[in-house]
JSON list of C-alpha atoms in Angstrom, two decimals:
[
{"chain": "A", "resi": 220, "resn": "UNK", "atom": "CA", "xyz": [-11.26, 11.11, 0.02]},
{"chain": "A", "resi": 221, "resn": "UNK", "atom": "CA", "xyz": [-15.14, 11.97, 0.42]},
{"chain": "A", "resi": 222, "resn": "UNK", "atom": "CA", "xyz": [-16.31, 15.50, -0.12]},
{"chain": "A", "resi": 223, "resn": "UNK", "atom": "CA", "xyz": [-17.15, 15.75, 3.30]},
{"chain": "A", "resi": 224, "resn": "UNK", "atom": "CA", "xyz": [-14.28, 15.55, 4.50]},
{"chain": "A", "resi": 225, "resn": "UNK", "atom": "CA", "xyz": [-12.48, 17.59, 2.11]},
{"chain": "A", "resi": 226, "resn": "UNK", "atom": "CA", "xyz": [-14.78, 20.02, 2.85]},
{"chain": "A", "resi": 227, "resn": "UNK", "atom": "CA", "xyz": [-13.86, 19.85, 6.28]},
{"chain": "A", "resi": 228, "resn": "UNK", "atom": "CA", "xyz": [-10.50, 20.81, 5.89]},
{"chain": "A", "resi": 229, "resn": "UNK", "atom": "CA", "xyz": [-10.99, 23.58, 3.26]},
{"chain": "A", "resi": 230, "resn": "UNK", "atom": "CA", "xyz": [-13.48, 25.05, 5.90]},
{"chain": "A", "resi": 231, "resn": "UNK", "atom": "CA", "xyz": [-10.42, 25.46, 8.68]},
{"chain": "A", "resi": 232, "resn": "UNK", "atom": "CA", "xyz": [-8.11, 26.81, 6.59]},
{"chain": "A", "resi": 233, "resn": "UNK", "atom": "CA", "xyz": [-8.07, 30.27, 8.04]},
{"chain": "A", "resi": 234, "resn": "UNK", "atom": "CA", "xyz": [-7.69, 33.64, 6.28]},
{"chain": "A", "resi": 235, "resn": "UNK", "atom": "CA", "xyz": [-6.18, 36.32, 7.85]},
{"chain": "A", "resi": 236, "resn": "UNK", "atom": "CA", "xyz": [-7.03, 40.14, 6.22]},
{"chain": "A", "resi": 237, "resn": "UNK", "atom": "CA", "xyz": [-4.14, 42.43, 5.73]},
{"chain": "A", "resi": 238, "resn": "UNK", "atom": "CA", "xyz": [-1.63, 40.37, 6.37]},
{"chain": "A", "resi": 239, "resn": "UNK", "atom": "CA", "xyz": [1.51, 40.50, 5.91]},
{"chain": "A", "resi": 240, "resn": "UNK", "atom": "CA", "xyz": [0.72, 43.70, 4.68]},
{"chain": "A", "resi": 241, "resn": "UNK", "atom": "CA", "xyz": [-2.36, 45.50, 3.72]},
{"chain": "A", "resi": 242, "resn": "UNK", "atom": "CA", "xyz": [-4.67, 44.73, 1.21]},
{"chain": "A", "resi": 243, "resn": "UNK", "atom": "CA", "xyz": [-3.23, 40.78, 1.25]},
{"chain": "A", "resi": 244, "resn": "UNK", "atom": "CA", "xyz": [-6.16, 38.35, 2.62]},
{"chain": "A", "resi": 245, "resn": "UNK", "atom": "CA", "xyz": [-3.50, 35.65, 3.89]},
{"chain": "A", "resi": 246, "resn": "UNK", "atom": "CA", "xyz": [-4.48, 31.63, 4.06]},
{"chain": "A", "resi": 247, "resn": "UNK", "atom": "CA", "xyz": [-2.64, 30.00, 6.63]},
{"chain": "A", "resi": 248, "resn": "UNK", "atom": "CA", "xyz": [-2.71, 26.09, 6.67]},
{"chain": "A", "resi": 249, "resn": "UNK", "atom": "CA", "xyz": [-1.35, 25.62, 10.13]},
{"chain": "A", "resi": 250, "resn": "UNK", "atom": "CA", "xyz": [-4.82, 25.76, 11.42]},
{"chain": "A", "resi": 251, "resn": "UNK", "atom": "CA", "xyz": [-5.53, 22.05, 9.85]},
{"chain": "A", "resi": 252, "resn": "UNK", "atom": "CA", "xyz": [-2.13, 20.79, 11.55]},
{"chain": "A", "resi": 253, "resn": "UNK", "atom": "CA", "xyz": [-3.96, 21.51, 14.93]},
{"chain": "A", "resi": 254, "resn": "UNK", "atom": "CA", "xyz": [-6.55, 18.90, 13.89]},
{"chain": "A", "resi": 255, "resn": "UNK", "atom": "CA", "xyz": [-4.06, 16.09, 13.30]},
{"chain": "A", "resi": 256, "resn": "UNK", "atom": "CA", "xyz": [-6.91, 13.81, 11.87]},
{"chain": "A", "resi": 257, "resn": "UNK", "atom": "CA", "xyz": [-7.67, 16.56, 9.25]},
{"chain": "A", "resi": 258, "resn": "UNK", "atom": "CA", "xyz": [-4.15, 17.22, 8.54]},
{"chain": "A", "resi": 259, "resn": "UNK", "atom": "CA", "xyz": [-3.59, 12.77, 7.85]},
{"chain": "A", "resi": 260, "resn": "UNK", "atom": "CA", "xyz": [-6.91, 12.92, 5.49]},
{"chain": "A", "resi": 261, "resn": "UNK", "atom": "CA", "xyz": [-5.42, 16.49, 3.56]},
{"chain": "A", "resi": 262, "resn": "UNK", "atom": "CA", "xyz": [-1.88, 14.19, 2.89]},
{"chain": "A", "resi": 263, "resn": "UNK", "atom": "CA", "xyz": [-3.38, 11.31, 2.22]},
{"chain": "A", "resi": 264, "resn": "UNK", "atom": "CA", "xyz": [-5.38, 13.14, -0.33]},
{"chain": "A", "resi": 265, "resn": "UNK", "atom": "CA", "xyz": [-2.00, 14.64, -1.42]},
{"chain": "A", "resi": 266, "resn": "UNK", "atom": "CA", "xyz": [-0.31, 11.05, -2.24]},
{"chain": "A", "resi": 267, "resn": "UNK", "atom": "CA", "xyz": [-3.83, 9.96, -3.71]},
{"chain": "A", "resi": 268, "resn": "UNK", "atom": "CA", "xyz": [-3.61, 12.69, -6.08]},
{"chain": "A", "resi": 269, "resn": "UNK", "atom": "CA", "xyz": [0.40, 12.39, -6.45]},
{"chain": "A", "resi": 270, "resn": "UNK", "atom": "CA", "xyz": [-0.11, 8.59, -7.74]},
{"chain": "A", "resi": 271, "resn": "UNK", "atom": "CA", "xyz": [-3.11, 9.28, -9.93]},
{"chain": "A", "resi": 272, "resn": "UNK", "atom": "CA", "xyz": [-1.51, 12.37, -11.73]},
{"chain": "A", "resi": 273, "resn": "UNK", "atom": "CA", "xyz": [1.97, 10.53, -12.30]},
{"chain": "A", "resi": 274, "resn": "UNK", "atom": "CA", "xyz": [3.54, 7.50, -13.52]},
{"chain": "A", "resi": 275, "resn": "UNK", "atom": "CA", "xyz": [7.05, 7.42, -11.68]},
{"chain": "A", "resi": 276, "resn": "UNK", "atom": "CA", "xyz": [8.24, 9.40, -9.12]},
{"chain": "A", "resi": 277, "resn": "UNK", "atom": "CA", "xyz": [12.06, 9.70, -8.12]},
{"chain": "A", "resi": 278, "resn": "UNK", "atom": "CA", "xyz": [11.79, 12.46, -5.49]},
{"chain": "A", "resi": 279, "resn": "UNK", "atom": "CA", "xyz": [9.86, 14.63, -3.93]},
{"chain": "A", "resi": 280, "resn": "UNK", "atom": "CA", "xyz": [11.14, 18.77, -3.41]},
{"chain": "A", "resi": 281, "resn": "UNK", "atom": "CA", "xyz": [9.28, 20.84, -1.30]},
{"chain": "A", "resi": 282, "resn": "UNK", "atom": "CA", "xyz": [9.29, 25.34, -0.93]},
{"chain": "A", "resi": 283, "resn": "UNK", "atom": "CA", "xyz": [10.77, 26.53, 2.33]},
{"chain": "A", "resi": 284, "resn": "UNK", "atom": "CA", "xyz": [9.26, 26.36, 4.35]},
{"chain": "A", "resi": 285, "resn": "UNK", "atom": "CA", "xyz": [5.61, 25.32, 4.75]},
{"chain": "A", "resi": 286, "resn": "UNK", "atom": "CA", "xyz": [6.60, 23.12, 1.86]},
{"chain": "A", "resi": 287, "resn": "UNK", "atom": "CA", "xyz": [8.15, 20.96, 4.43]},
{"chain": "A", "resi": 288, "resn": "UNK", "atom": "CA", "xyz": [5.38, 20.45, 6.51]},
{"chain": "A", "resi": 289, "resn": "UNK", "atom": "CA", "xyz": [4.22, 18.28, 3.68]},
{"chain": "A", "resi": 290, "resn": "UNK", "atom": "CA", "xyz": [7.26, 16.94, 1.51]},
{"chain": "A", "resi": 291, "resn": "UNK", "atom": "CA", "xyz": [9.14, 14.27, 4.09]},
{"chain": "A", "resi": 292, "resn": "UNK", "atom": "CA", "xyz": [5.53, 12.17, 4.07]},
{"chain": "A", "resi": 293, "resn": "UNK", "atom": "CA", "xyz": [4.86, 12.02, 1.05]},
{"chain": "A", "resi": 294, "resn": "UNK", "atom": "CA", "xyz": [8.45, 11.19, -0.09]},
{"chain": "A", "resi": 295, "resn": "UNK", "atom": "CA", "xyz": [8.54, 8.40, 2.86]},
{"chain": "A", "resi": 296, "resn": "UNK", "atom": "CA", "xyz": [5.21, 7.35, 1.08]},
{"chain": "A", "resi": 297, "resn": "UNK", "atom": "CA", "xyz": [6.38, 7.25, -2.49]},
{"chain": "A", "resi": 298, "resn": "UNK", "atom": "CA", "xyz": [9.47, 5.80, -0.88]},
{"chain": "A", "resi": 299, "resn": "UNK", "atom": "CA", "xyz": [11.50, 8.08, -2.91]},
{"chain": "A", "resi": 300, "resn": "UNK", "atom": "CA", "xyz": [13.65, 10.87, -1.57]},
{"chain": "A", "resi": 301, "resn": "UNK", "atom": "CA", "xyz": [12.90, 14.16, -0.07]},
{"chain": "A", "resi": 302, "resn": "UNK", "atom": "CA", "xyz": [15.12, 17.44, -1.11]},
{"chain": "A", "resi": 303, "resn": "UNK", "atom": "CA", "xyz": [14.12, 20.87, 0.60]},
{"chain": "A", "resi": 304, "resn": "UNK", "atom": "CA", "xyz": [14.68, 23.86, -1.94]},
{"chain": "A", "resi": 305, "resn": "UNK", "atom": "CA", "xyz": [15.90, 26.60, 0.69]},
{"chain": "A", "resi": 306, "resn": "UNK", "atom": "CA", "xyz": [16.85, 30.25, 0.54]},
{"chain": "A", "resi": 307, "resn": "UNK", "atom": "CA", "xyz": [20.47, 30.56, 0.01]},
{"chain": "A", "resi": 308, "resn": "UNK", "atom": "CA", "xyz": [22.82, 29.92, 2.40]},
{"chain": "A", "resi": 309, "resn": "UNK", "atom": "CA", "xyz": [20.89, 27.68, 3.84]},
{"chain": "A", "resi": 310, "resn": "UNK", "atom": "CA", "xyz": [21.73, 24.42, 2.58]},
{"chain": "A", "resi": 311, "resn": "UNK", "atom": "CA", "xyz": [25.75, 23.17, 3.53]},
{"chain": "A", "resi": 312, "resn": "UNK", "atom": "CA", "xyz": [27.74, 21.38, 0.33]},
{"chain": "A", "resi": 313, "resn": "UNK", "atom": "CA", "xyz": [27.88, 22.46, -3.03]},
{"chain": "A", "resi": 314, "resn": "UNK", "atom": "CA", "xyz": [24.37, 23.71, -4.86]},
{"chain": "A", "resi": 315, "resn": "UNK", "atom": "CA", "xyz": [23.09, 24.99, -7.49]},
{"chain": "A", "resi": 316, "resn": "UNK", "atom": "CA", "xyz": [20.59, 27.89, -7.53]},
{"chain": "A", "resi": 317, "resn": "UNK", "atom": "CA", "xyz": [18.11, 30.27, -9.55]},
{"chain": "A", "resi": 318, "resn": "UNK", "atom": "CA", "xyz": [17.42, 33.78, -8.89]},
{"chain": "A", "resi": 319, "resn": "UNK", "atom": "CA", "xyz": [13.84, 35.01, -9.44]},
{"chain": "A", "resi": 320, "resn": "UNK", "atom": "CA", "xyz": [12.40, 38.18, -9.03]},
{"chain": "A", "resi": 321, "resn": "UNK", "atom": "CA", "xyz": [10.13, 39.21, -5.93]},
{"chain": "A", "resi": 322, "resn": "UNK", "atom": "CA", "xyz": [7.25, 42.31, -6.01]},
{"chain": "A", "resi": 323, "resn": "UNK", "atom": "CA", "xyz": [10.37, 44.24, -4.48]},
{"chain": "A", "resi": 324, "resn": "UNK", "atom": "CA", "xyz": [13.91, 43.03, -5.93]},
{"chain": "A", "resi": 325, "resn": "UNK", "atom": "CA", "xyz": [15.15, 39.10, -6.61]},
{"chain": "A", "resi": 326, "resn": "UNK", "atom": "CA", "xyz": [15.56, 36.21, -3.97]},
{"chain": "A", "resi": 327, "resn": "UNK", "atom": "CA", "xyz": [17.71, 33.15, -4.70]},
{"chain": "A", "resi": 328, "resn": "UNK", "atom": "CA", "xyz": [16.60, 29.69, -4.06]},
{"chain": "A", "resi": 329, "resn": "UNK", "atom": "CA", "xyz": [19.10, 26.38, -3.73]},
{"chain": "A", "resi": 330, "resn": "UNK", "atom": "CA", "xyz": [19.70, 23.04, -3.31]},
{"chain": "A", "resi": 331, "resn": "UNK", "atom": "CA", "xyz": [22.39, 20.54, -3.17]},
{"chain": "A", "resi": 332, "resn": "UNK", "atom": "CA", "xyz": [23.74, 19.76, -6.20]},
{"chain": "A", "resi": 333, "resn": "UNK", "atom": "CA", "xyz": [23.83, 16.01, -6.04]},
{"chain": "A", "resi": 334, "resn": "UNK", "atom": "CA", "xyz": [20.61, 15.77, -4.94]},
{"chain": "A", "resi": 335, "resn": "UNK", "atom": "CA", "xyz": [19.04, 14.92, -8.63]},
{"chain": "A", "resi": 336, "resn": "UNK", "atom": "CA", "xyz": [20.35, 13.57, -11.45]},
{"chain": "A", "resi": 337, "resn": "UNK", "atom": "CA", "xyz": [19.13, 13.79, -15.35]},
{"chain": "A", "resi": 338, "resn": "UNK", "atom": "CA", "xyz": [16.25, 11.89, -16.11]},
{"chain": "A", "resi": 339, "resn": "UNK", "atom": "CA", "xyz": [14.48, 12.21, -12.72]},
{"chain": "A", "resi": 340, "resn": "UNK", "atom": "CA", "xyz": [10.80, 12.25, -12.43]},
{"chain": "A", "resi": 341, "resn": "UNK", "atom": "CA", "xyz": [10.12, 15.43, -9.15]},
{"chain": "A", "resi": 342, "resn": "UNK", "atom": "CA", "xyz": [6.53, 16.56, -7.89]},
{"chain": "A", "resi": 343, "resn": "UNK", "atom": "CA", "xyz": [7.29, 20.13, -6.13]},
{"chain": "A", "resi": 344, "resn": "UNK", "atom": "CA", "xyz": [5.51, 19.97, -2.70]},
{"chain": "A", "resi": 345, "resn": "UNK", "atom": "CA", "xyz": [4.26, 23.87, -1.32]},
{"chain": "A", "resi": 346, "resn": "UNK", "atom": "CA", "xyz": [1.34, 25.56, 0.64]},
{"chain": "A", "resi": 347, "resn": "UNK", "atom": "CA", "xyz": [0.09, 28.30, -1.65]},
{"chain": "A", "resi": 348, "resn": "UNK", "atom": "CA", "xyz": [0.13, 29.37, -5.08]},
{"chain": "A", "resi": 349, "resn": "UNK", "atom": "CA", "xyz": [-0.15, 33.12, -4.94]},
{"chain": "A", "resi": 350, "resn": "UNK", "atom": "CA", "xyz": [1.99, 34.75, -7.92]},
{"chain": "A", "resi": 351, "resn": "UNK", "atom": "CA", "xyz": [3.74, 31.47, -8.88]},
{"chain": "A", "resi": 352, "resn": "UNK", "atom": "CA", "xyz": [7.22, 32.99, -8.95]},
{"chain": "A", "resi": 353, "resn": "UNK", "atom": "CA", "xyz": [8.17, 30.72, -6.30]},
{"chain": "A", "resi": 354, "resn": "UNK", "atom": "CA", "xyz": [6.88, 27.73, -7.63]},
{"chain": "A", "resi": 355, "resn": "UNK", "atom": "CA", "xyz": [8.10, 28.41, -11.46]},
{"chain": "A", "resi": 356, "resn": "UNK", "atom": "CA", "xyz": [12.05, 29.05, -9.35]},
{"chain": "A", "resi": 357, "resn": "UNK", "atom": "CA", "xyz": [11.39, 25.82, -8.18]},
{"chain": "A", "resi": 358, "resn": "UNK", "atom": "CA", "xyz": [10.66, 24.27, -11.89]},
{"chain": "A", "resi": 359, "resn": "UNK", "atom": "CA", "xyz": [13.78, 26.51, -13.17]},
{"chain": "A", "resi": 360, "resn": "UNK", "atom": "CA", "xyz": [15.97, 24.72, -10.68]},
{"chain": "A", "resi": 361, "resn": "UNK", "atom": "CA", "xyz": [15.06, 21.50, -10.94]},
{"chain": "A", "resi": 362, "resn": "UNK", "atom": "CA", "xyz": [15.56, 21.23, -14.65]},
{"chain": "A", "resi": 363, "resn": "UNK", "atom": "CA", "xyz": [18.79, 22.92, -14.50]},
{"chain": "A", "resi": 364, "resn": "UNK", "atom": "CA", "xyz": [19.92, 19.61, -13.19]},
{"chain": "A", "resi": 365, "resn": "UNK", "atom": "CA", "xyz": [18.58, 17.56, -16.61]},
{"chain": "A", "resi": 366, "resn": "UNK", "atom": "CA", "xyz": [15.70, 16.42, -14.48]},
{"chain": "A", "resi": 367, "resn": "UNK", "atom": "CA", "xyz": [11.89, 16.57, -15.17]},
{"chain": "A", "resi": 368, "resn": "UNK", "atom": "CA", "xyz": [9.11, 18.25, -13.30]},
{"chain": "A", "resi": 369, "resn": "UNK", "atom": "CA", "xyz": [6.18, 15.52, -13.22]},
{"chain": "A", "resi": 370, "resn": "UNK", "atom": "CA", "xyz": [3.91, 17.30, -10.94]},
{"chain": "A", "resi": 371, "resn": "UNK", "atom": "CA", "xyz": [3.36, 20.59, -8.55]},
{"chain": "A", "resi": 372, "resn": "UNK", "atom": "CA", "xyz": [1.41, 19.75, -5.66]},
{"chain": "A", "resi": 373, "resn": "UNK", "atom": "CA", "xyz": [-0.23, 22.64, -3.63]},
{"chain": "A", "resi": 374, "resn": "UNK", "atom": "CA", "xyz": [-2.55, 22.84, -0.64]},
{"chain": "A", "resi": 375, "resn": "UNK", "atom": "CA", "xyz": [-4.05, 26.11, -1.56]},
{"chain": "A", "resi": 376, "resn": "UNK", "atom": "CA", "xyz": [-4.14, 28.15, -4.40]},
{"chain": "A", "resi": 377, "resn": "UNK", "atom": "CA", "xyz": [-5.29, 31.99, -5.06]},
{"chain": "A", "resi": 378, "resn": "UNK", "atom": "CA", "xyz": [-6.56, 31.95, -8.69]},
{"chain": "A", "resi": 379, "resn": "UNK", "atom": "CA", "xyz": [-7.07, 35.54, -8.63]},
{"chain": "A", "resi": 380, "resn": "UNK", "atom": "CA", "xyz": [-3.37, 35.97, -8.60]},
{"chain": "A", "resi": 381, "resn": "UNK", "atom": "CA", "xyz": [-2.76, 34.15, -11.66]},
{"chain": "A", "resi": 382, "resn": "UNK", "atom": "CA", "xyz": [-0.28, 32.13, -10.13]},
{"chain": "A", "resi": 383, "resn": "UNK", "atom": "CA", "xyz": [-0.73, 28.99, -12.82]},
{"chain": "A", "resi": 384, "resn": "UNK", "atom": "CA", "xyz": [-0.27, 31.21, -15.93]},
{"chain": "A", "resi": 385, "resn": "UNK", "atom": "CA", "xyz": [3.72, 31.66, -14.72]},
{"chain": "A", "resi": 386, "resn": "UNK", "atom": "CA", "xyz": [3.51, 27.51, -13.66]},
{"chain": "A", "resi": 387, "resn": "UNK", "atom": "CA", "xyz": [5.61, 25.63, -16.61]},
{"chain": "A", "resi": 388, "resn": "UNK", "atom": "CA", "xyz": [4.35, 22.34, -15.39]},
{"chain": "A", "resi": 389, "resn": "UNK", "atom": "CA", "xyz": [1.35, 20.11, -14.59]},
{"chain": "A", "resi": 390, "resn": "UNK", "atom": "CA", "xyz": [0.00, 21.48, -11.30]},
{"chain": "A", "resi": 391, "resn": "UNK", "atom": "CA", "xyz": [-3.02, 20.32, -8.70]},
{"chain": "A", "resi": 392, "resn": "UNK", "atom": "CA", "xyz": [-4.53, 22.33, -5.73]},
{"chain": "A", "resi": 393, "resn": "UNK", "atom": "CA", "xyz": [-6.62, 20.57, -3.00]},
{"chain": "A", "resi": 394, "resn": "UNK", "atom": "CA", "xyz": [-8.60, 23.84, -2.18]},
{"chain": "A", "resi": 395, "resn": "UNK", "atom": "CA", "xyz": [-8.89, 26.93, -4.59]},
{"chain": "A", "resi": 396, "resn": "UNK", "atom": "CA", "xyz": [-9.82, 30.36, -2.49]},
{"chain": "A", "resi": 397, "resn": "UNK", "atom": "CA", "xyz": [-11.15, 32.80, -4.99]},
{"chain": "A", "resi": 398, "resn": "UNK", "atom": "CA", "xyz": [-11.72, 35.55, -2.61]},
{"chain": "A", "resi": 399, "resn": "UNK", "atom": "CA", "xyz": [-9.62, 38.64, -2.63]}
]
């Protein structure tokens, strides 16, 4: 992908101050999905990245739910399968979960339990990484089922939240916004 047009997309990704709360300086991707030429070059650069930082690939997970908007392509692309981590209660079947803690109590994230199986190469598919809490649930869960976290993929990542220090696995952001 050239520069230009990776500049391109970094320059629609909006921010929105104080929200969802105040203080927060919030940057939302869904402005690139209204360019849809934008949005192909910003997965394309995904799955270029995807096969140049990995070997194998088994399956592709993605966060709920922005994580979706970019885990089904690139899993169609890899031609491996996709598996959505969800909130709980969310997913029918047996799962398996983690609980992780939030700025304000503990959320629970899932997924089916015969979705992986030991020795599986995932990349984790999300948005952001803010605090990372999400993301290292995600890493919890997935090698609670004996498989291996090859790579975390993320859109956009806020390096003044330290989010990567609480990441327990190789991770790549397209765009890095250091501004608070």
């Amino acid at each position: 992908m050239d520069a230009a047009t990776l500049n391109e997309i970094r320059d629609e990704i909006r921010g929105y101050p104080d929200f969802p709360k105040k203080g927060i300086l919030f940057r939302d991707i869904f402005s690139v999905l209204r360019k849809p030429a934008l949005f192909e070059a910003l997965l394309e650069s995904m799955l270029a990245e995807i096969k140049k930082k990995t070997t194998t690939v088994n399956a592709v997970t993605a966060l709920e739910s922005r994580g979706f908007l970019f885990g089904p392509y690139l899993a169609m692309k890899l031609n491996v399968p996709f598996i959505p981590l969800r909130k709980k209660g969310k997913l029918p079947g047996e799962c398996v979960q983690t609980t992780y803690a939030l700025e304000y109590g503990h959320d629970v994230l899932e997924m089916q339990k015969d979705a992986l199986k030991a020795g599986d190469n995932v990349v984790i598919v999300d948005d952001l990484l803010a605090t990372g809490g999400t993301m290292n649930a995600a890493i919890k869960l997935i090698r609670s089922t004996q498989a291996e976290v090859v790579l975390c993929m993320v859109a956009i990542e806020l390096p003044y939240l330290k989010g990567r220090s609480r990441v327990d696995a190789q991770c790549h952001t397209m765009f890095q916004f250091d501004d608070e």
